[in-house]
CSV table of N, CA, C and O and ligand atoms in Angstrom, one decimal:
chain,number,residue,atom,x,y,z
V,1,UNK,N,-8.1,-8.7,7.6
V,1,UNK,CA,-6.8,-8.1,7.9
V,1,UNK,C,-6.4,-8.4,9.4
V,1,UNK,O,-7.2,-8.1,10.3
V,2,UNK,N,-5.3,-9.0,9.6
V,2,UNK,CA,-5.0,-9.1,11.4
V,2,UNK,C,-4.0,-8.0,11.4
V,2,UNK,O,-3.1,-8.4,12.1
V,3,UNK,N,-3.9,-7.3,11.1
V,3,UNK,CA,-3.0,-6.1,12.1
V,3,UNK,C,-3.6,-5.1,12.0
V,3,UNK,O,-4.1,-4.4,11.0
V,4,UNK,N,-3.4,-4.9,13.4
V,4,UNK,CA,-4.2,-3.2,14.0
V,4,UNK,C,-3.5,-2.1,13.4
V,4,UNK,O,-2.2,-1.9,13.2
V,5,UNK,N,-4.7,-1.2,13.1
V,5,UNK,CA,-4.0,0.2,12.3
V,5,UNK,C,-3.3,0.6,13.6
V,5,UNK,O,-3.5,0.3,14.7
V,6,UNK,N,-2.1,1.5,12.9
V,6,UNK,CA,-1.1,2.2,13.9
V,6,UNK,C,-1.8,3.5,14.1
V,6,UNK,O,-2.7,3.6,13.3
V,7,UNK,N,-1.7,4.6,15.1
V,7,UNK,CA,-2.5,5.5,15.4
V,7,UNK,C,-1.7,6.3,14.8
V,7,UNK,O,-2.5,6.9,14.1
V,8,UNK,N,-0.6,6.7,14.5
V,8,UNK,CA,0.4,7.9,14.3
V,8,UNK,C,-0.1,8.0,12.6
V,8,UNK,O,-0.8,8.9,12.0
V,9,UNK,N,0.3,6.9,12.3
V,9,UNK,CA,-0.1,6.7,10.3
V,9,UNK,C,-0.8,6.2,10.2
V,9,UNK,O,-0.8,5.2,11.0
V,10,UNK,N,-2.0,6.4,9.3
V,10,UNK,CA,-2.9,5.0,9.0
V,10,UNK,C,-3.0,4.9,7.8
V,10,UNK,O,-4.1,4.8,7.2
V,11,UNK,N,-1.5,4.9,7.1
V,11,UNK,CA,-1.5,4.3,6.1
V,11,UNK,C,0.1,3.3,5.9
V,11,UNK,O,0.7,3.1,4.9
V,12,UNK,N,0.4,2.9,7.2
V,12,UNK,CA,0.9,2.0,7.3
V,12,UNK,C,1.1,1.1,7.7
V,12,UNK,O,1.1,1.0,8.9
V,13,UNK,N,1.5,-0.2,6.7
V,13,UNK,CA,1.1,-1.4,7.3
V,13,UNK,C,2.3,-2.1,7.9
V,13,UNK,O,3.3,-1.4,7.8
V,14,UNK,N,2.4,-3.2,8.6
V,14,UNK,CA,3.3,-3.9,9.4
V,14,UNK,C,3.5,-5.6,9.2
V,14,UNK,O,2.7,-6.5,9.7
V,15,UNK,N,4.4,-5.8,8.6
V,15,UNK,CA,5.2,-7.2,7.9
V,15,UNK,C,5.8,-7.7,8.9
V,15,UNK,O,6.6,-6.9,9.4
V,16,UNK,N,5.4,-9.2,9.7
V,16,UNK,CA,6.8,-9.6,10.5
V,16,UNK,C,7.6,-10.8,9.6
V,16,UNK,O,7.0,-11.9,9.4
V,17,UNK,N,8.5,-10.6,9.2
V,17,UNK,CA,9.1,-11.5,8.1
V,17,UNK,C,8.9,-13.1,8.5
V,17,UNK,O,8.7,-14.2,8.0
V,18,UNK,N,9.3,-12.6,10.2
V,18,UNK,CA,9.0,-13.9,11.3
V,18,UNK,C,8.2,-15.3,10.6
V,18,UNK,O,8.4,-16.5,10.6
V,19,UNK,N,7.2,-14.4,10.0
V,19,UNK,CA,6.0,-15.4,10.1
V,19,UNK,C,5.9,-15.5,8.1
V,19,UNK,O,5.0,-15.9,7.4
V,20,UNK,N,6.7,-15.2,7.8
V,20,UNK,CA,6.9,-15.2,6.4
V,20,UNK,C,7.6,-16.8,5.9
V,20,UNK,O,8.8,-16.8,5.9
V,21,UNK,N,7.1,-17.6,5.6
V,21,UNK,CA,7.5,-19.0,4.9
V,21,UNK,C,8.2,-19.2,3.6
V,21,UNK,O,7.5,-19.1,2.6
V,22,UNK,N,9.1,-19.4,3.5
V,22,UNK,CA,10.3,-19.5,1.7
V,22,UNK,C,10.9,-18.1,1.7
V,22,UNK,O,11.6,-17.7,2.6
V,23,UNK,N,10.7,-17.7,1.0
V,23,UNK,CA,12.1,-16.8,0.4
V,23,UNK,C,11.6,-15.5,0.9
V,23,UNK,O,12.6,-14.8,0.8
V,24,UNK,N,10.8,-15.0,1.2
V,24,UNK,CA,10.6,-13.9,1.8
V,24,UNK,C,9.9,-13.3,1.5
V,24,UNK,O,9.7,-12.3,2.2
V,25,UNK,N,9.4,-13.4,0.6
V,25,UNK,CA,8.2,-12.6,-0.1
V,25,UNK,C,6.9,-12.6,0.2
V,25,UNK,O,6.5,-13.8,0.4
V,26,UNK,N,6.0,-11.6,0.3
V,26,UNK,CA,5.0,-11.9,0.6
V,26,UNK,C,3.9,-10.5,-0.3
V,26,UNK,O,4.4,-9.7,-0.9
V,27,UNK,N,2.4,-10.6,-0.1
V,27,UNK,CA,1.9,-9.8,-0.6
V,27,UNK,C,1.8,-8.8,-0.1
V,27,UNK,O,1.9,-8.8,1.1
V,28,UNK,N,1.7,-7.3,-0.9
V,28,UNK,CA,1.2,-5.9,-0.7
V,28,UNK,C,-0.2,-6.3,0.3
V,28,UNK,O,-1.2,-7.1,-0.1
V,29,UNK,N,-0.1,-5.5,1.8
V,29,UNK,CA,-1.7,-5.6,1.9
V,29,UNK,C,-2.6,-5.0,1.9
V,29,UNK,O,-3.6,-5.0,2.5
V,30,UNK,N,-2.1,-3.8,0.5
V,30,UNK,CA,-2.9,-3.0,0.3
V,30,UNK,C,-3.5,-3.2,-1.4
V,30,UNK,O,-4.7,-3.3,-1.7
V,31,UNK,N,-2.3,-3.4,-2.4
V,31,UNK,CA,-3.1,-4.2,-3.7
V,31,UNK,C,-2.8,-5.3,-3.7
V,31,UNK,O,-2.9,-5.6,-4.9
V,32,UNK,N,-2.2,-6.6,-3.0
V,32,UNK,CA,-1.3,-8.2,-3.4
V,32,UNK,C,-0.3,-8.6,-4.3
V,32,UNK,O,0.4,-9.6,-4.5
V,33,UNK,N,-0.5,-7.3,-5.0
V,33,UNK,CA,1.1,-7.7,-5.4
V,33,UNK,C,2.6,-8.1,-4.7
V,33,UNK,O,3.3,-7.4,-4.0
V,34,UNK,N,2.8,-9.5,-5.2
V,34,UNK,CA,3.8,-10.0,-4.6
V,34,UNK,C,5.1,-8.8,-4.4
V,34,UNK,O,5.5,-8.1,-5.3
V,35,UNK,N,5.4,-9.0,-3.3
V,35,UNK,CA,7.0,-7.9,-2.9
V,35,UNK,C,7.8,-9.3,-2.5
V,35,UNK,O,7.3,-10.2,-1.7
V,36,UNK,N,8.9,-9.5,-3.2
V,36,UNK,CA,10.4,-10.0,-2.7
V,36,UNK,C,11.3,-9.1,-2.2
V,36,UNK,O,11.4,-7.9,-2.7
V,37,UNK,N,11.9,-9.6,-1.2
V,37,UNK,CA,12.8,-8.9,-0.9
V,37,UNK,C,13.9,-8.9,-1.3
V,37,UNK,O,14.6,-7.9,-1.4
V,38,UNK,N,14.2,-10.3,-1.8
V,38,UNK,CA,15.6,-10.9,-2.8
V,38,UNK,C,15.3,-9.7,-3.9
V,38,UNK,O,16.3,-9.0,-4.1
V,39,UNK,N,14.1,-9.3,-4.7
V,39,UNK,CA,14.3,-8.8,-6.0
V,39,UNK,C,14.8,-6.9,-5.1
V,39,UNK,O,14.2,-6.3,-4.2
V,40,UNK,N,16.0,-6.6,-5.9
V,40,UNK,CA,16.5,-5.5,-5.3
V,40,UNK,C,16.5,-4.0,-6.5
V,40,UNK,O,17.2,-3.0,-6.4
V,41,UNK,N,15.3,-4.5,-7.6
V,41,UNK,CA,15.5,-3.5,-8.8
V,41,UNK,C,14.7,-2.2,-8.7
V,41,UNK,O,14.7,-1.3,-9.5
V,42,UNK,N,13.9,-2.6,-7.5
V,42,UNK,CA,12.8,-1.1,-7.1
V,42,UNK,C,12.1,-1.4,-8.2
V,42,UNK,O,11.7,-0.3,-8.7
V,43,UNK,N,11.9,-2.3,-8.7
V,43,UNK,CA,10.1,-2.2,-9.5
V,43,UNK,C,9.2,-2.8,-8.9
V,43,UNK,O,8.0,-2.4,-9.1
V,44,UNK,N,9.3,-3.8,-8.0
V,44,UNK,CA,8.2,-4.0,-7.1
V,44,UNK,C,8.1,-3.1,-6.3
V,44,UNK,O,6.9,-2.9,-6.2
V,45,UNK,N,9.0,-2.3,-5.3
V,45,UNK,CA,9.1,-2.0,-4.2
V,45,UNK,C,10.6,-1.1,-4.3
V,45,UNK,O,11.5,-1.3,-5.1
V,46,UNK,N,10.7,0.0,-2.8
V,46,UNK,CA,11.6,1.1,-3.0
V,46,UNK,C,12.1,1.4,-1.8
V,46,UNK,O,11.1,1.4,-1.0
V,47,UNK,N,13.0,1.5,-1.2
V,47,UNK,CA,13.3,1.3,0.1
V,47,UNK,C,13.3,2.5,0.5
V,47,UNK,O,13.8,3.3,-0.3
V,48,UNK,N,12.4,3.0,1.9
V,48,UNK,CA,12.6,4.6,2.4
V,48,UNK,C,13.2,4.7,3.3
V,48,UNK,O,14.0,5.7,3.2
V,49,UNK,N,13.3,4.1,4.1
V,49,UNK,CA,14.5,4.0,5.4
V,49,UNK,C,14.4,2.6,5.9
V,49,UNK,O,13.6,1.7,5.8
V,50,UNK,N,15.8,2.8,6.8
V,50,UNK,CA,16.1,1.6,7.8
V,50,UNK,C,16.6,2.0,9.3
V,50,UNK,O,16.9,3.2,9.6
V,51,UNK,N,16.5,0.9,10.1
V,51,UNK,CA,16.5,1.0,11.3
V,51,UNK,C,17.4,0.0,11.7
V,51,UNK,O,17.1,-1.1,11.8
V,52,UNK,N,18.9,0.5,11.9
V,52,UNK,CA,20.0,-0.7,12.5
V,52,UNK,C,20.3,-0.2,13.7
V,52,UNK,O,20.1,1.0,14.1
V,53,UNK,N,20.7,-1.1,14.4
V,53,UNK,CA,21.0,-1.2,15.9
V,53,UNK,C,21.8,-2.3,15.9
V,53,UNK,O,21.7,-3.5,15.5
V,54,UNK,N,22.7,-1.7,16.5
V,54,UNK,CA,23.7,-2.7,16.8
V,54,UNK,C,24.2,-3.4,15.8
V,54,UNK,O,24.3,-4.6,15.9
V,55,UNK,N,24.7,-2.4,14.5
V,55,UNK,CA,24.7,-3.3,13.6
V,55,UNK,C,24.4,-4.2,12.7
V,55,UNK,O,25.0,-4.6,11.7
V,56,UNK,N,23.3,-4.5,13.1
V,56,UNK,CA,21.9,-5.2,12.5
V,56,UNK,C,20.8,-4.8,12.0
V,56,UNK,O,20.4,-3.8,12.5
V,57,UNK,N,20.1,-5.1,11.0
V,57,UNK,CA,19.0,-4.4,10.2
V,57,UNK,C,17.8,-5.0,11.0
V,57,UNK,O,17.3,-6.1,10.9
V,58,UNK,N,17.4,-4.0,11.8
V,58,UNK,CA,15.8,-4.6,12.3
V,58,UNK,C,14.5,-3.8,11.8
V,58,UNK,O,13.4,-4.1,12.3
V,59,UNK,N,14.6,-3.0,11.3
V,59,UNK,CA,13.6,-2.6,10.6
V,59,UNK,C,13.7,-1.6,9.5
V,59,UNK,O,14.5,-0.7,9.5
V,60,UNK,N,12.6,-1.9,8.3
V,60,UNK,CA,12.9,-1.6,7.0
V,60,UNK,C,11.4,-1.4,6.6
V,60,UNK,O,10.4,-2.1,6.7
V,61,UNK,N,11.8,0.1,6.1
V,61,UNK,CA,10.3,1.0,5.5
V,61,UNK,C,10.2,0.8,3.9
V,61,UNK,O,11.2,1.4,3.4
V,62,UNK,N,9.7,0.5,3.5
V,62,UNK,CA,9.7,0.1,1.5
V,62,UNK,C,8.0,0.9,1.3
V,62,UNK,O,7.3,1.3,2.2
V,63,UNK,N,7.8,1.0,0.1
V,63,UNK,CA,7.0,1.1,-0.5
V,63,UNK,C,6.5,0.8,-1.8
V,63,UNK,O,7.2,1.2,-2.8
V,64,UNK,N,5.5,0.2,-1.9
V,64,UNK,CA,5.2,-0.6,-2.9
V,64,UNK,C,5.1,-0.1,-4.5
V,64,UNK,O,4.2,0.7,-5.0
V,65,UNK,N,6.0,-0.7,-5.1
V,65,UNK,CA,6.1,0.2,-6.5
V,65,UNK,C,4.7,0.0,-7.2
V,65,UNK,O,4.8,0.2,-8.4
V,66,UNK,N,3.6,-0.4,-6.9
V,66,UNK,CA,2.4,-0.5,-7.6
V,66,UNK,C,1.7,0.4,-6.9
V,66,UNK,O,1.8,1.5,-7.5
V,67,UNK,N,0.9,0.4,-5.8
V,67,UNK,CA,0.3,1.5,-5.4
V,67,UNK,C,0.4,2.3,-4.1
V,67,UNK,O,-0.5,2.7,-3.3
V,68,UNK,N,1.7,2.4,-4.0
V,68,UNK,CA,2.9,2.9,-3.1
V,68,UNK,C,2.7,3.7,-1.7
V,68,UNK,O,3.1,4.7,-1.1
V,69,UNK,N,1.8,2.3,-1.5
V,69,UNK,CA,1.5,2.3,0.4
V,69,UNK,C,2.5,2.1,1.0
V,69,UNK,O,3.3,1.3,0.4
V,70,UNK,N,2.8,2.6,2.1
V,70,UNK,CA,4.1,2.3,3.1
V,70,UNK,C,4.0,1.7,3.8
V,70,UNK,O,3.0,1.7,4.5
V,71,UNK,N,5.4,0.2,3.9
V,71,UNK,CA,5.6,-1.3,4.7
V,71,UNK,C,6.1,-0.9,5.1
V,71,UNK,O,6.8,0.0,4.8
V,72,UNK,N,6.1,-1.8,6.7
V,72,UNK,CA,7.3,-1.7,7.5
V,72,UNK,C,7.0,-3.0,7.9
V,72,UNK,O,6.1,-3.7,8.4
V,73,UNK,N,8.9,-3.0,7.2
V,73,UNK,CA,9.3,-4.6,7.6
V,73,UNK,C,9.9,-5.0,8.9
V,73,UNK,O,11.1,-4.8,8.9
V,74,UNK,N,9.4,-5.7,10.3
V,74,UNK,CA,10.3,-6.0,10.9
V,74,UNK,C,10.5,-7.7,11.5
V,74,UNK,O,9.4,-8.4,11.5
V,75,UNK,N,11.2,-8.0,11.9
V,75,UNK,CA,11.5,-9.3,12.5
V,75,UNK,C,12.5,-10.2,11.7
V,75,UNK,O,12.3,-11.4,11.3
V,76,UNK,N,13.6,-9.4,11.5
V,76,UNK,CA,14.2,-9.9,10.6
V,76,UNK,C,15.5,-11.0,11.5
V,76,UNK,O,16.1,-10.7,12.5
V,77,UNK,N,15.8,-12.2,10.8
V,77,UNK,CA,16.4,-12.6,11.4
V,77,UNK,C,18.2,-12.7,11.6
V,77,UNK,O,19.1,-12.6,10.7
V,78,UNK,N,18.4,-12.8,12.8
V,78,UNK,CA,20.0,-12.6,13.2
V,78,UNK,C,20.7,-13.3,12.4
V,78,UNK,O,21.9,-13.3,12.4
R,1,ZN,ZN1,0.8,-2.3,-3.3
């Protein structure tokens, strides 16, 4: 696993899309079930909040419709 547990929650994990290759999807890193972001039906995944600034979406809390650990997505681009 390369990312350090957060101290506040430790049961959440941290996505930089940044570093994400094709279409955006990437695995749960808690069971690997693929999450897309394009798929917007909440059966993979459920959106719990967001974080815009300035009009822009820079961060996005989902959880995973399989075994519904909480992502936080950020590095989204402009
Ligand atoms: Zn999962």
């Amino acid at each position: 696993m390369m990312m350090k547990k957060p101290k506040e929650k430790d049961s959440l994990f941290s996505i930089n899309l940044i570093a994400i290759e094709g279409d955006g999807s990437f695995p749960c890193p808690q069971c690997g079930m693929t999450i897309s972001p394009e798929d917007e039906t909440e059966e993979n995944y459920k959106v719990i909040d967001t974080t815009v600034v300035n009009n822009e979406l820079t961060e996005l809390i989902i959880e995973c419709g399989k075994c519904r650990t909480t992502i936080k997505l950020v590095g989204f681009q402009q």
